[in-house]
Tab-separated table of C-alpha atoms in Angstrom:
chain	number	residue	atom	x	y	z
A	1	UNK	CA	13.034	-11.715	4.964
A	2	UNK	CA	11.497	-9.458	7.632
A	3	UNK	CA	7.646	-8.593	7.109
A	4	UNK	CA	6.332	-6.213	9.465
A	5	UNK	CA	2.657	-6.164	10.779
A	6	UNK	CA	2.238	-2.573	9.753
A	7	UNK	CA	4.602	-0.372	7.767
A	8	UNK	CA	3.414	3.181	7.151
A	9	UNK	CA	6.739	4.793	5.379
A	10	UNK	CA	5.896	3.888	1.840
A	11	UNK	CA	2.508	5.544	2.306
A	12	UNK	CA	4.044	8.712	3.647
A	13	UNK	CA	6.315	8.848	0.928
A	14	UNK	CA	3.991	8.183	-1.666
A	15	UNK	CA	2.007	11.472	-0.414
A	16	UNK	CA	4.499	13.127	1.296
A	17	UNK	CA	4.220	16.894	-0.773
A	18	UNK	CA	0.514	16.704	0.105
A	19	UNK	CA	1.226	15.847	3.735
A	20	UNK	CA	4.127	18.310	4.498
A	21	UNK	CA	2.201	21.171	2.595
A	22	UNK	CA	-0.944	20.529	4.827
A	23	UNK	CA	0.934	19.886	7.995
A	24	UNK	CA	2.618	23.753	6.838
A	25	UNK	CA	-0.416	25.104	6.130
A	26	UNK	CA	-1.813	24.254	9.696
A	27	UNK	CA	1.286	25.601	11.329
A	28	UNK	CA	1.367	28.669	9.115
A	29	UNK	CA	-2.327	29.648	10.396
A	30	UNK	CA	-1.927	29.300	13.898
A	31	UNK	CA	-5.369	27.610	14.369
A	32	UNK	CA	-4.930	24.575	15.818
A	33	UNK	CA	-8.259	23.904	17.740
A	34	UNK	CA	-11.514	22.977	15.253
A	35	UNK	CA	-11.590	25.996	13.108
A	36	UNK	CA	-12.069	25.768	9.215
A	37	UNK	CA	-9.639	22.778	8.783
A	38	UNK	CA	-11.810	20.792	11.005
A	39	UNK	CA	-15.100	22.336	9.353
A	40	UNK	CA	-13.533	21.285	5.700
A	41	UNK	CA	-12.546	17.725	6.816
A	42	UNK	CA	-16.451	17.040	8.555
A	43	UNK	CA	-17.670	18.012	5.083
A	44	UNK	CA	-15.328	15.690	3.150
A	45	UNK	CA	-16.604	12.832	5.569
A	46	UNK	CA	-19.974	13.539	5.013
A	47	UNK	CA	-19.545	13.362	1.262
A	48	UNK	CA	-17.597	10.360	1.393
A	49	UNK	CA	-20.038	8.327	4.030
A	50	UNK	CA	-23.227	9.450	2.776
A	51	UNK	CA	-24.376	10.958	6.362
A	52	UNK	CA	-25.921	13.997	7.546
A	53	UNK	CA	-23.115	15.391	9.856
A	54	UNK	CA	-19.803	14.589	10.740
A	55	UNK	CA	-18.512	15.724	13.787
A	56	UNK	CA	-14.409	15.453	14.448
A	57	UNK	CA	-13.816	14.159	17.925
A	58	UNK	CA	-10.482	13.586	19.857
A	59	UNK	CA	-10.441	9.762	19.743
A	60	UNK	CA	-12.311	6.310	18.663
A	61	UNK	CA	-12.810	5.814	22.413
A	62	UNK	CA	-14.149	9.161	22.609
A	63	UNK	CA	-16.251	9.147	20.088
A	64	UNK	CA	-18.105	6.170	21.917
A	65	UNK	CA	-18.069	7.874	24.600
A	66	UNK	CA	-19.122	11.000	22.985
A	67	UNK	CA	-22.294	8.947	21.380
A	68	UNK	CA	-23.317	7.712	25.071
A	69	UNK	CA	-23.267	10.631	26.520
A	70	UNK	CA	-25.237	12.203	23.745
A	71	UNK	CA	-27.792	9.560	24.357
A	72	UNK	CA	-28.025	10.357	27.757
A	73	UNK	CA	-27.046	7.230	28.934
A	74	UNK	CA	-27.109	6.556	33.004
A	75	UNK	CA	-26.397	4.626	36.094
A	76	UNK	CA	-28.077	1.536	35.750
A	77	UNK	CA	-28.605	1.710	32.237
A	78	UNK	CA	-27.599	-1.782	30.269
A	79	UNK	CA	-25.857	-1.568	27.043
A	80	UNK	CA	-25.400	-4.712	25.028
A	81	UNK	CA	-22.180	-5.023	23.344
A	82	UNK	CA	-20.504	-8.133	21.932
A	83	UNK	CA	-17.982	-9.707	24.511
A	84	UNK	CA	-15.305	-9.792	21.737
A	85	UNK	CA	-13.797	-6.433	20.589
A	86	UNK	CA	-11.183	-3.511	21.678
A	87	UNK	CA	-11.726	-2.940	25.640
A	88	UNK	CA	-12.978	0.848	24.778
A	89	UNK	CA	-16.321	-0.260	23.189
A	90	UNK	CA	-16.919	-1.949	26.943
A	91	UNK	CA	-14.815	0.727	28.765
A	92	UNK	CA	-16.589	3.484	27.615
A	93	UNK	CA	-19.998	1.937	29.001
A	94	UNK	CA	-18.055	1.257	32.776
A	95	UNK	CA	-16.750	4.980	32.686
A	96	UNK	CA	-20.696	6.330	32.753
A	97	UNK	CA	-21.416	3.755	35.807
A	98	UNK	CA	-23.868	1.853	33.057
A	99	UNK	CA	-24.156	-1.762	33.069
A	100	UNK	CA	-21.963	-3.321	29.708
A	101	UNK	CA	-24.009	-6.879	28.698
A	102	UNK	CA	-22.211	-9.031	26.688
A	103	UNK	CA	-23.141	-11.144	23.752
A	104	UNK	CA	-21.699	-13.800	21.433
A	105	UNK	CA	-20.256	-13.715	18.219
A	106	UNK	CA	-21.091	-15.039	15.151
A	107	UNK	CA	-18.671	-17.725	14.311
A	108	UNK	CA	-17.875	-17.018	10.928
A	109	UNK	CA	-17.398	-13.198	10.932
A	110	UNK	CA	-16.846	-12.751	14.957
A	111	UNK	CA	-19.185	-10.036	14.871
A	112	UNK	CA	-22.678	-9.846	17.753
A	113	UNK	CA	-24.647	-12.396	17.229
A	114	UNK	CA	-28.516	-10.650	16.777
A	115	UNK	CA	-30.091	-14.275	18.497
A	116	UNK	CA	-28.130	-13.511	21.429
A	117	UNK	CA	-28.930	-9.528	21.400
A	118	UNK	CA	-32.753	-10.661	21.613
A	119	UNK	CA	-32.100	-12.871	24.755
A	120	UNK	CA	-30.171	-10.374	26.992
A	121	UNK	CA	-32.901	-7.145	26.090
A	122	UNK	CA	-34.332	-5.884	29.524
A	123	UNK	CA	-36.696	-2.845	30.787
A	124	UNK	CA	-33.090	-1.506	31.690
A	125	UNK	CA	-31.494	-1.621	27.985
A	126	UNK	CA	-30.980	1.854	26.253
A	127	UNK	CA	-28.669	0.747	24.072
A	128	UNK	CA	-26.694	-1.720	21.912
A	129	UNK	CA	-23.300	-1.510	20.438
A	130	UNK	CA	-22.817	-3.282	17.264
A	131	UNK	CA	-19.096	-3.845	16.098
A	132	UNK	CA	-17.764	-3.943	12.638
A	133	UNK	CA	-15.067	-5.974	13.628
A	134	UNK	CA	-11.747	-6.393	11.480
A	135	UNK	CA	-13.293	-4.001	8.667
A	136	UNK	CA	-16.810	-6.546	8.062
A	137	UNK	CA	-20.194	-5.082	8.911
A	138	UNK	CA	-22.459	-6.979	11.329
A	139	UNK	CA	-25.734	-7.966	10.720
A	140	UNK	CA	-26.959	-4.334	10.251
A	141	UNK	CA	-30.703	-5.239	9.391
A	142	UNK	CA	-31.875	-7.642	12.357
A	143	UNK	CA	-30.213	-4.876	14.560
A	144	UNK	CA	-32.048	-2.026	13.708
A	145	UNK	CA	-35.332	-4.296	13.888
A	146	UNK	CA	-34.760	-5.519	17.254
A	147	UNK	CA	-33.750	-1.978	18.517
A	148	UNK	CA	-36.969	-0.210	16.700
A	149	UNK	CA	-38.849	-3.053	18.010
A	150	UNK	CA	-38.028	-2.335	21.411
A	151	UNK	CA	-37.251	1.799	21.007
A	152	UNK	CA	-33.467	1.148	21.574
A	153	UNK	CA	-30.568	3.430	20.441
A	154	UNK	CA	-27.731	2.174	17.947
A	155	UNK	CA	-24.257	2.874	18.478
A	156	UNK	CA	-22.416	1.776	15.788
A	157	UNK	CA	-18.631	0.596	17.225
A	158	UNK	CA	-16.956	1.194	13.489
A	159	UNK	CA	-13.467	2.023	14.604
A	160	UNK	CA	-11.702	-1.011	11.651
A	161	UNK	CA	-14.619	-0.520	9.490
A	162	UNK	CA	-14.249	3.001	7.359
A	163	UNK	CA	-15.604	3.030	4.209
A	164	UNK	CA	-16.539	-0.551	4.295
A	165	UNK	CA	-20.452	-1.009	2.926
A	166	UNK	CA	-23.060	-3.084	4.388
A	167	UNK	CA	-25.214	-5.500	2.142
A	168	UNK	CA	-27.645	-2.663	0.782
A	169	UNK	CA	-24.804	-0.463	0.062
A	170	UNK	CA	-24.570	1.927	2.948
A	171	UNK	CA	-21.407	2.932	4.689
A	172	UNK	CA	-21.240	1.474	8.190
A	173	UNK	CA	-21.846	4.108	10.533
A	174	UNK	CA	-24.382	5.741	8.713
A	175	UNK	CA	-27.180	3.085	9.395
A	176	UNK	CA	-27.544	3.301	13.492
A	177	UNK	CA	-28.317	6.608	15.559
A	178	UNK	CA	-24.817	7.434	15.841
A	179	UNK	CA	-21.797	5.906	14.385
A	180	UNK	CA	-18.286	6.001	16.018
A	181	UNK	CA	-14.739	5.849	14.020
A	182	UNK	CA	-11.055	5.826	15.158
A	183	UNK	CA	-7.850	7.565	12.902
A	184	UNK	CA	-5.739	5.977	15.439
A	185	UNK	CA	-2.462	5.670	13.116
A	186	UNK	CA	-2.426	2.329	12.314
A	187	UNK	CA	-6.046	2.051	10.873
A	188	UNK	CA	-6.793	2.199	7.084
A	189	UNK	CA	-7.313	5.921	7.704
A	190	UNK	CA	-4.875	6.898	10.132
A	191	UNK	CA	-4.272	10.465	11.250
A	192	UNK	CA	-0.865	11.443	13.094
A	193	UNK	CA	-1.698	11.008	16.505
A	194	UNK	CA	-5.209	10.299	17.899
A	195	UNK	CA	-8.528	11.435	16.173
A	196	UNK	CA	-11.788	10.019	15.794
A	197	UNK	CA	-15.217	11.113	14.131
A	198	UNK	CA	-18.989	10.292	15.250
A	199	UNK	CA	-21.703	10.073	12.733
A	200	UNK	CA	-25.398	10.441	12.578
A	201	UNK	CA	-28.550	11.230	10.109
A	202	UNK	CA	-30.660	12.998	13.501
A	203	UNK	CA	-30.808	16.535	13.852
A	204	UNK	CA	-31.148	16.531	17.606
A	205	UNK	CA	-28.305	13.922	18.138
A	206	UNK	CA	-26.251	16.158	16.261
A	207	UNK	CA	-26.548	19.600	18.271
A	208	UNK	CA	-25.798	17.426	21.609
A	209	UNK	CA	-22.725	16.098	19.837
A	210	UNK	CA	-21.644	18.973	18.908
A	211	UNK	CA	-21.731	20.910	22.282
A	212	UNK	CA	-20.809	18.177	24.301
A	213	UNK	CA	-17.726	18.038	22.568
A	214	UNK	CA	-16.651	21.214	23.934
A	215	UNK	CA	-17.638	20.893	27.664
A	216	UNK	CA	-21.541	20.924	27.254
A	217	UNK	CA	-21.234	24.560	26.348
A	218	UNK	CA	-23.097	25.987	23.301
A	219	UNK	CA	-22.086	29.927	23.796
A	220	UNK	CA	-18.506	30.009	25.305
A	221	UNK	CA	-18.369	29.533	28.657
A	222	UNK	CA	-22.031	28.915	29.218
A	223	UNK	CA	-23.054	25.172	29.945
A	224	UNK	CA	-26.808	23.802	29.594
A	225	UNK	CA	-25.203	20.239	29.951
A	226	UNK	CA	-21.935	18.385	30.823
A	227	UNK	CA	-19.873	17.459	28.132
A	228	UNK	CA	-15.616	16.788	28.053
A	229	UNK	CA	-13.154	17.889	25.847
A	230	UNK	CA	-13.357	15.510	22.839
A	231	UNK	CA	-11.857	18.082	20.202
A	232	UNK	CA	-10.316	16.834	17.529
A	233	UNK	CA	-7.343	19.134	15.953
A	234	UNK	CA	-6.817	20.857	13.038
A	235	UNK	CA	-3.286	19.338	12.466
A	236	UNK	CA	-5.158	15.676	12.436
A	237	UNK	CA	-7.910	17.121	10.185
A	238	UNK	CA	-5.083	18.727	7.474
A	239	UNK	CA	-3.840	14.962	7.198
A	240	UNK	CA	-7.176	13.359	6.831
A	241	UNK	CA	-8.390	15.465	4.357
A	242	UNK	CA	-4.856	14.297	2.402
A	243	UNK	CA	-5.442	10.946	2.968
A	244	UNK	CA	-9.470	10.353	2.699
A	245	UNK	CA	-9.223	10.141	-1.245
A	246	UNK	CA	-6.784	7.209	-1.460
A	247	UNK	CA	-8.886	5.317	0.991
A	248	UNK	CA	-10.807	3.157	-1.348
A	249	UNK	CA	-7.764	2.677	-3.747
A	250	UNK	CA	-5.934	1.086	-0.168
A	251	UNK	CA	-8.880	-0.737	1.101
A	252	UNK	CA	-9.049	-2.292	-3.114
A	253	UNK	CA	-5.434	-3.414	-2.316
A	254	UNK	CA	-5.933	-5.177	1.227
A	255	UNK	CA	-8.840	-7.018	-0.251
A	256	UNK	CA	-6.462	-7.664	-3.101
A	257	UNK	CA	-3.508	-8.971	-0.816
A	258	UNK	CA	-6.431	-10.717	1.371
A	259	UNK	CA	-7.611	-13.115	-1.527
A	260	UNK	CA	-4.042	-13.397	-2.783
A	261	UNK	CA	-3.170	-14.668	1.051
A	262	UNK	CA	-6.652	-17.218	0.721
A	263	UNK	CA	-5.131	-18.290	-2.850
A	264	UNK	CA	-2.016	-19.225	-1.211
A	265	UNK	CA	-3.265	-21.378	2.111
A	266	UNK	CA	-5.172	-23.172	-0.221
A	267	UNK	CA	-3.174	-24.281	-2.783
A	268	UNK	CA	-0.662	-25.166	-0.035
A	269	UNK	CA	-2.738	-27.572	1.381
A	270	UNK	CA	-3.586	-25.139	4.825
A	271	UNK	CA	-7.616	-24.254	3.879
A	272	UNK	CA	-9.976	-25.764	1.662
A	273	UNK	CA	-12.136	-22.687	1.525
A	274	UNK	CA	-13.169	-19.548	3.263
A	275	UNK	CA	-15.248	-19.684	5.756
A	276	UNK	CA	-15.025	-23.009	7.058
A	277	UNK	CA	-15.514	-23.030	11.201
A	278	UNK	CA	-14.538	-26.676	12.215
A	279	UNK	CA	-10.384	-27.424	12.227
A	280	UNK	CA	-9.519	-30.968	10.318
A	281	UNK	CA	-6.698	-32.611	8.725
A	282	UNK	CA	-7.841	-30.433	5.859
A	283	UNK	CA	-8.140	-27.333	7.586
A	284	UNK	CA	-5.277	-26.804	10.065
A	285	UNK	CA	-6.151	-22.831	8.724
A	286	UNK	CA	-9.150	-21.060	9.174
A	287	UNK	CA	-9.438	-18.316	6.693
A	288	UNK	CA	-11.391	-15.403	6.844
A	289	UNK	CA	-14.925	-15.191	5.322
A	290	UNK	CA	-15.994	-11.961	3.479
A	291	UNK	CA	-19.841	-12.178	4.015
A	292	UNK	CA	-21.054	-9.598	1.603
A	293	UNK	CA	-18.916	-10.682	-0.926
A	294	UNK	CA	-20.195	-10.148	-4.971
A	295	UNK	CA	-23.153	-8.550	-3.657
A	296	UNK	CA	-24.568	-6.082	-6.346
A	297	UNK	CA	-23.837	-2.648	-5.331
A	298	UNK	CA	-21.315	-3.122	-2.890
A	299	UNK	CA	-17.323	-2.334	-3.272
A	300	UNK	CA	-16.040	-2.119	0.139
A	301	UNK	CA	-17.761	-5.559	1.366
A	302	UNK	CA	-14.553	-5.959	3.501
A	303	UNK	CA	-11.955	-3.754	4.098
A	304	UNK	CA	-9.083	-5.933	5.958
A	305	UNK	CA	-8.262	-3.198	8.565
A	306	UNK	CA	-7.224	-6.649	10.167
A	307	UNK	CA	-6.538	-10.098	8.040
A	308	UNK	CA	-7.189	-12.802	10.515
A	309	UNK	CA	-6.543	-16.609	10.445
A	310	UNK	CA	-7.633	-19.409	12.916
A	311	UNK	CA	-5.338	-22.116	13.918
A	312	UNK	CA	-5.213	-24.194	17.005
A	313	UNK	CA	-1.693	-24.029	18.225
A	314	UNK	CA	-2.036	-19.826	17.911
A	315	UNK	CA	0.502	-19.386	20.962
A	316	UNK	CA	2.956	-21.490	19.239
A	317	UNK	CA	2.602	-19.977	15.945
A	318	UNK	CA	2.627	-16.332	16.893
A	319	UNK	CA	6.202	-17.361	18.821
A	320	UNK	CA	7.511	-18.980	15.787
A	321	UNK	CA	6.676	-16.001	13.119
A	322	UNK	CA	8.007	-13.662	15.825
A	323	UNK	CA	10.887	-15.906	15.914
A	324	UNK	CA	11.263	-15.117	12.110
A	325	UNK	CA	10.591	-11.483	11.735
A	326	UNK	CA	6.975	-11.999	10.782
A	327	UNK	CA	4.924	-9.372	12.468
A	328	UNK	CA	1.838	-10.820	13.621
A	329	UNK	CA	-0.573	-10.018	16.782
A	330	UNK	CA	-3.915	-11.225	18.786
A	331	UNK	CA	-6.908	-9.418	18.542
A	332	UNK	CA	-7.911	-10.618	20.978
A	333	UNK	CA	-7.034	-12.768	24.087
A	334	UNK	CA	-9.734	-11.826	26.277
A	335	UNK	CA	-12.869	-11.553	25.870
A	336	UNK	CA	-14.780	-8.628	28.210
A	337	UNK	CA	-16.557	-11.354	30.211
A	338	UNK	CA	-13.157	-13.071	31.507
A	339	UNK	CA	-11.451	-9.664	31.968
A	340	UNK	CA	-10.927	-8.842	35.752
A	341	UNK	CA	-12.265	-5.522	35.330
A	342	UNK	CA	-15.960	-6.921	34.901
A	343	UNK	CA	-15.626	-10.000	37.474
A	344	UNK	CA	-18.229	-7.770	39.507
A	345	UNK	CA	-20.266	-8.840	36.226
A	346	UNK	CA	-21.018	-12.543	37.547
A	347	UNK	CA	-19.824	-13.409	34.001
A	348	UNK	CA	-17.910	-17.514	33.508
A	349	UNK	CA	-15.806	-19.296	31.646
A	350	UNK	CA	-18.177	-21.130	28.816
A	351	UNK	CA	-20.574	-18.373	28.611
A	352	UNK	CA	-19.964	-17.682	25.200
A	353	UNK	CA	-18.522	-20.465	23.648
A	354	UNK	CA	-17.622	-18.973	20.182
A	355	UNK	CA	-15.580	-15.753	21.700
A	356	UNK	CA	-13.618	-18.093	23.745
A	357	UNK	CA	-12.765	-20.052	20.795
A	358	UNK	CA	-11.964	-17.094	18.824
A	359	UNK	CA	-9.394	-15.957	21.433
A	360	UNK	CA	-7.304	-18.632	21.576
A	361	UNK	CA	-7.544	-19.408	17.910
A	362	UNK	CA	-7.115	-16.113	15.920
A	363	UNK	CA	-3.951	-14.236	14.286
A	364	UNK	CA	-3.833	-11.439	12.242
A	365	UNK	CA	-1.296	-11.665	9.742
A	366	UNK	CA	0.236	-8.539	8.100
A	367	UNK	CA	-1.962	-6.854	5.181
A	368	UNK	CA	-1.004	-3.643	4.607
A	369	UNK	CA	-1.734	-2.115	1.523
A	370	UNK	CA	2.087	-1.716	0.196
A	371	UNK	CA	3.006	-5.572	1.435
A	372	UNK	CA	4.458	-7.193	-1.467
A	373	UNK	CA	3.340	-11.011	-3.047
A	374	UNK	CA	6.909	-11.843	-2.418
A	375	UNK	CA	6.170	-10.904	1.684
A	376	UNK	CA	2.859	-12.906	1.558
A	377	UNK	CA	4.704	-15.869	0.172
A	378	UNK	CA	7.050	-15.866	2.445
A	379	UNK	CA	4.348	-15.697	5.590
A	380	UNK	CA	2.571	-18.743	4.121
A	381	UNK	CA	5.782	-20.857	3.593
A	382	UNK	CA	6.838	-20.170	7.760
A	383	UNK	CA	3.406	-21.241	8.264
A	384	UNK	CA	3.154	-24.462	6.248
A	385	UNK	CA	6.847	-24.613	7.784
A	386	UNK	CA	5.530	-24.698	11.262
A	387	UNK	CA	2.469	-27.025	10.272
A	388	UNK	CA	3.821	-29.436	8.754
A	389	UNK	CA	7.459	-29.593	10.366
């Protein structure tokens, strides 16, 4: 049986009139730059996230990039971002000449730790990037007291996290100054090609987002500041706006196919329970933990944009399911502080003990909303396979 990572045919044919009518109606206008389909979609998002604006951008890199910019962040500014996460949310920090500092994770959710955020806060910080990594919020309200405590800006890095709710009930990305998403295709809301959106509640935040997106320029051709071109396109927007309704009904069915995936690593003998950290005889798995879970008020506690297990022979593993058409993938092997890019940095090996751990331990397995019980049944019976063989 052959279970890909990521399949996105069966959602494409389950809303393929929609999809071919909007991608028709985009080519039939001949407006293909912002424009009303853009203006429509923005609206739609700011319905659906409970924000202020909305502003399409041309990427999730972008749109952190975007939100620095918009900040006004400089040379020799510090920005503290955890050390575990996609290279853009530390990339996009480099490509201003700004200092990234990196932070651990928390153990059980791999998101920043807000201990470590406390300890690495200078004269020089203007910033922190949290992450709402694998579709879980971080710890939303020690943040925003530690940054209001020390006047610091929020950038919320929630590229795998749309939709998903934070303990009081707000959508991630609403909470923090400005709050950064990706449509890269193979998120829970993907677009057809690359798009991204940045968020915020602030008036003035807004404007600079808005004409920094196109070059800094307010009037046409006449620039009070430097911007880029971080457009997002009205083909991308057309296929959002398609999509954005059937997001909660997906995200209900990862969640679904995550528990069912729990269900079955436990009574195979893999996991005990969620959430455990330690690897024994009883738990040669490490199963994700959904933190916010059964809190009142709050649907989208977790929305899987990644399902991730913990084992100790990961290399191995990954080789064998690849070996038997089981897609599967590392998010991530290298932390920021042991990438070669930031060895100017002065970072080492054992400075943060948990991120290590996490990336040479962690697998995402596939969790697509369309994935079948048969599929998951299968994955778990290789793994016990290669476990216990």
């Amino acid at each position: 049986m052959k279970v890909p990572l990521l399949d996105l045919k069966p959602q494409y044919l389950s809303l393929k009139k929609e999809l071919d009518e909007a991608i028709l109606r985009v080519a039939e206008s001949q407006y293909f730059i912002l424009g009303p389909e853009v203006e429509k979609m923005e609206k739609e998002f700011c319905d659906y996230l409970g924000c202020k604006y909305a502003i399409g951008v041309s990427s999730g890199t972008d749109a952190l990039l975007l939100a620095l910019m918009a900040i006004d962040i400089k040379p020799g500014d510090e920005v503290i971002l955890p050390t575990y996460s996609f290279f853009a949310t530390a990339g996009v920090v480099s490509r201003l000449n700004a200092t990234p500092v990196f932070t651990e994770i928390d153990p059980i959710n791999f998101n920043i730790d807000p201990e470590d955020v406390k300890k690495k806060i200078t004269a020089k910080t203007k910033a922190i990037i949290p992450v709402h990594l694998y579709g879980q919020s971080a710890e939303m309200e020690s943040i925003m007291k530690i940054a209001k405590e020390k006047n610091i800006f929020v950038i919320e890095d929630a590229a795998q996290a749309i939709g998903t709710e934070y303990k009081d009930g707000k959508c991630v990305g609403t909470i923090g100054d400005i709050g950064c998403f990706s449509f890269f295709p193979s998120k829970n809301l993907g677009g057809y090609g690359d798009g991204g959106l940045v968020t915020t509640n602030n008036d003035e935040l807004a404007h600079m987002l808005r004409i920094k997106r196109v070059h800094g320029g307010e009037q046409k051709y006449y620039h009070k500041v430097i911007g880029g071109n971080f457009r997002i396109d009205a083909l991308q927007s057309a296929v959002l706006r398609v999509k954005l309704p059937h997001l909660d009904k997906w995200s209900e069915k990862r969640r679904a196919n995550a528990d069912y995936y729990n269900e079955l690593f436990i009574k195979s003998g893999l996991a005990e329970d969620t959430g455990e950290i330690n690897f024994d005889e009883r738990n040669p798995v490490l199963l994700p933990k959904p933190v916010y879970k059964n809190l009142p008020n709050v649907k989208n506690y977790h929305i899987y944009n990644q399902y991730i297990i913990r084992i100790q022979k990961r290399d191995e593993l990954k080789k064998f399911l690849t070996e038997n058409e089981i897609g599967n993938e590392i998010y991530y092997p290298v932390p920021f502080h042991q990438q070669e890019c930031f060895v100017n940095l002065n970072y080492k090996t054992g400075d943060f003990p948990e991120a290590e751990k996490a990336s040479l331990t962690s697998l995402a397995l596939p969790v697509y909303p369309e994935l079948t019980k048969e599929q998951q049944e299968f994955v778990v019976h290789k793994i016990k396979e290669f476990i216990r063989g």
